Amino acid sequence: QVQLVESGGGLVQAGGSLRLSCVASGLTISQYDMGWFRQPPGKEREFVATTRWSSGRESYADSVKGRFTVSRDNAKNMVFLQLNSLKPEDTAVYYCMTRGTPNYWGQGTQVTVSS
């Protein structure tokens, strides 16, 4: 059974940092582009970042460029999202996912940034 499980969310003050992790089972992430999305309260889910199956290929939403870093450890079947210089508008549930068809989604992890 395919599972993606995120962890690392929490409550942090503005300007702080968090490191989110996503561990996959039932598939090998080295064969997939992996994405991070987030859903702020009452809003639509939005793209955050992607790491390609080929190394050195990352992309980011304009709102997080220079602050967030996506990476992967294929040997551990994990994807990470380093969140720095956090702002209150970064408050959301963060999800990892496999891109393509079909795609799979994790359950999400809550990030709350206080002013």
Coordinates of C-alpha atoms in Angstrom, one line a residue, residues 7-112:
S7 CA 6.1 15.2 10.0
G8 CA 7.9 18.2 11.5
G9 CA 5.1 20.8 11.7
G10 CA 4.4 22.9 14.7
L11 CA 4.0 26.3 16.2
V12 CA 6.8 28.8 15.5
Q13 CA 7.2 32.6 15.8
A14 CA 7.6 34.8 12.8
G15 CA 11.2 34.6 11.6
G16 CA 11.7 31.1 12.9
S17 CA 12.4 27.8 11.0
L18 CA 11.0 24.4 10.7
R19 CA 12.1 21.3 8.8
L20 CA 9.3 19.1 7.3
S21 CA 9.9 15.5 6.4
C22 CA 8.0 13.1 4.2
V23 CA 8.7 9.4 4.2
A24 CA 7.2 7.1 1.5
S25 CA 6.4 3.5 1.5
G26 CA 5.0 1.3 -1.2
L27 CA 6.9 3.2 -3.9
T28 CA 10.5 4.3 -4.6
I29 CA 10.7 8.1 -4.7
S30 CA 13.8 8.0 -6.9
Q31 CA 11.4 7.3 -9.8
Y32 CA 9.1 10.2 -9.0
D33 CA 9.1 14.0 -9.1
M34 CA 8.0 14.9 -5.6
G35 CA 5.9 18.0 -4.6
W36 CA 5.0 20.0 -1.6
F37 CA 1.7 21.8 -1.4
R38 CA 0.0 23.8 1.3
Q39 CA -3.5 24.8 2.2
P40 CA -4.1 27.9 4.4
P41 CA -7.3 28.0 6.5
G42 CA -10.3 28.6 4.3
K43 CA -8.3 28.7 1.1
E44 CA -7.4 26.5 -1.8
R45 CA -4.4 24.2 -1.8
E46 CA -1.4 25.8 -3.5
F47 CA 1.9 24.7 -4.9
V48 CA 5.0 25.2 -2.8
A49 CA 7.9 23.3 -4.3
T50 CA 9.0 20.4 -6.4
T51 CA 12.1 18.2 -6.5
R52 CA 12.7 16.2 -9.7
W53 CA 13.6 12.6 -9.9
S54 CA 16.8 13.8 -11.6
S55 CA 19.1 15.6 -9.2
G56 CA 19.5 19.3 -9.0
R57 CA 16.1 20.2 -10.4
E58 CA 14.0 22.2 -7.9
S59 CA 11.3 24.7 -8.4
Y60 CA 9.4 27.0 -6.0
A61 CA 6.4 29.2 -5.7
D62 CA 7.4 32.9 -5.9
S63 CA 6.1 33.4 -2.4
V64 CA 8.7 31.0 -0.9
K65 CA 11.7 31.5 -3.1
G66 CA 14.8 32.3 -1.1
R67 CA 13.2 31.1 2.2
F68 CA 12.3 27.4 1.6
T69 CA 14.5 24.6 0.3
V70 CA 13.3 21.3 -0.9
S71 CA 15.6 18.2 -0.9
R72 CA 15.5 14.5 -1.0
D73 CA 17.3 11.4 0.3
N74 CA 16.5 8.6 -2.1
A75 CA 18.3 6.0 0.0
K76 CA 15.9 6.8 2.8
N77 CA 12.9 7.2 0.5
M78 CA 12.4 10.7 2.0
V79 CA 11.7 14.2 0.9
F80 CA 12.3 17.3 3.0
L81 CA 11.2 20.9 3.1
Q82 CA 13.3 23.4 5.1
L83 CA 11.2 26.5 6.0
N84 CA 13.2 29.5 7.0
S85 CA 12.2 33.1 7.8
L86 CA 8.7 32.0 8.4
K87 CA 5.8 34.5 8.1
P88 CA 2.3 34.4 9.4
E89 CA 1.0 33.9 5.9
D90 CA 2.9 30.6 5.7
T91 CA 0.4 29.2 8.2
A92 CA -1.1 26.1 6.5
V93 CA -1.4 22.4 6.4
Y94 CA 1.6 21.2 4.3
Y95 CA 1.3 18.1 2.1
C96 CA 3.9 16.1 0.2
M97 CA 2.8 14.2 -3.0
T98 CA 4.0 12.3 -6.0
R99 CA 3.5 14.2 -9.2
G100 CA 2.1 12.5 -12.3
T101 CA -0.7 10.0 -12.9
P102 CA -1.7 8.5 -10.6
N103 CA -0.5 10.7 -7.8
Y104 CA -0.5 10.1 -4.0
W105 CA -0.9 12.5 -1.1
G106 CA 0.2 12.4 2.5
Q107 CA -2.1 13.3 5.4
G108 CA -0.5 16.7 5.9
T109 CA 1.3 18.4 8.8
Q110 CA 0.2 21.7 10.4
V111 CA 2.5 24.7 10.4
T112 CA 1.4 27.7 12.4

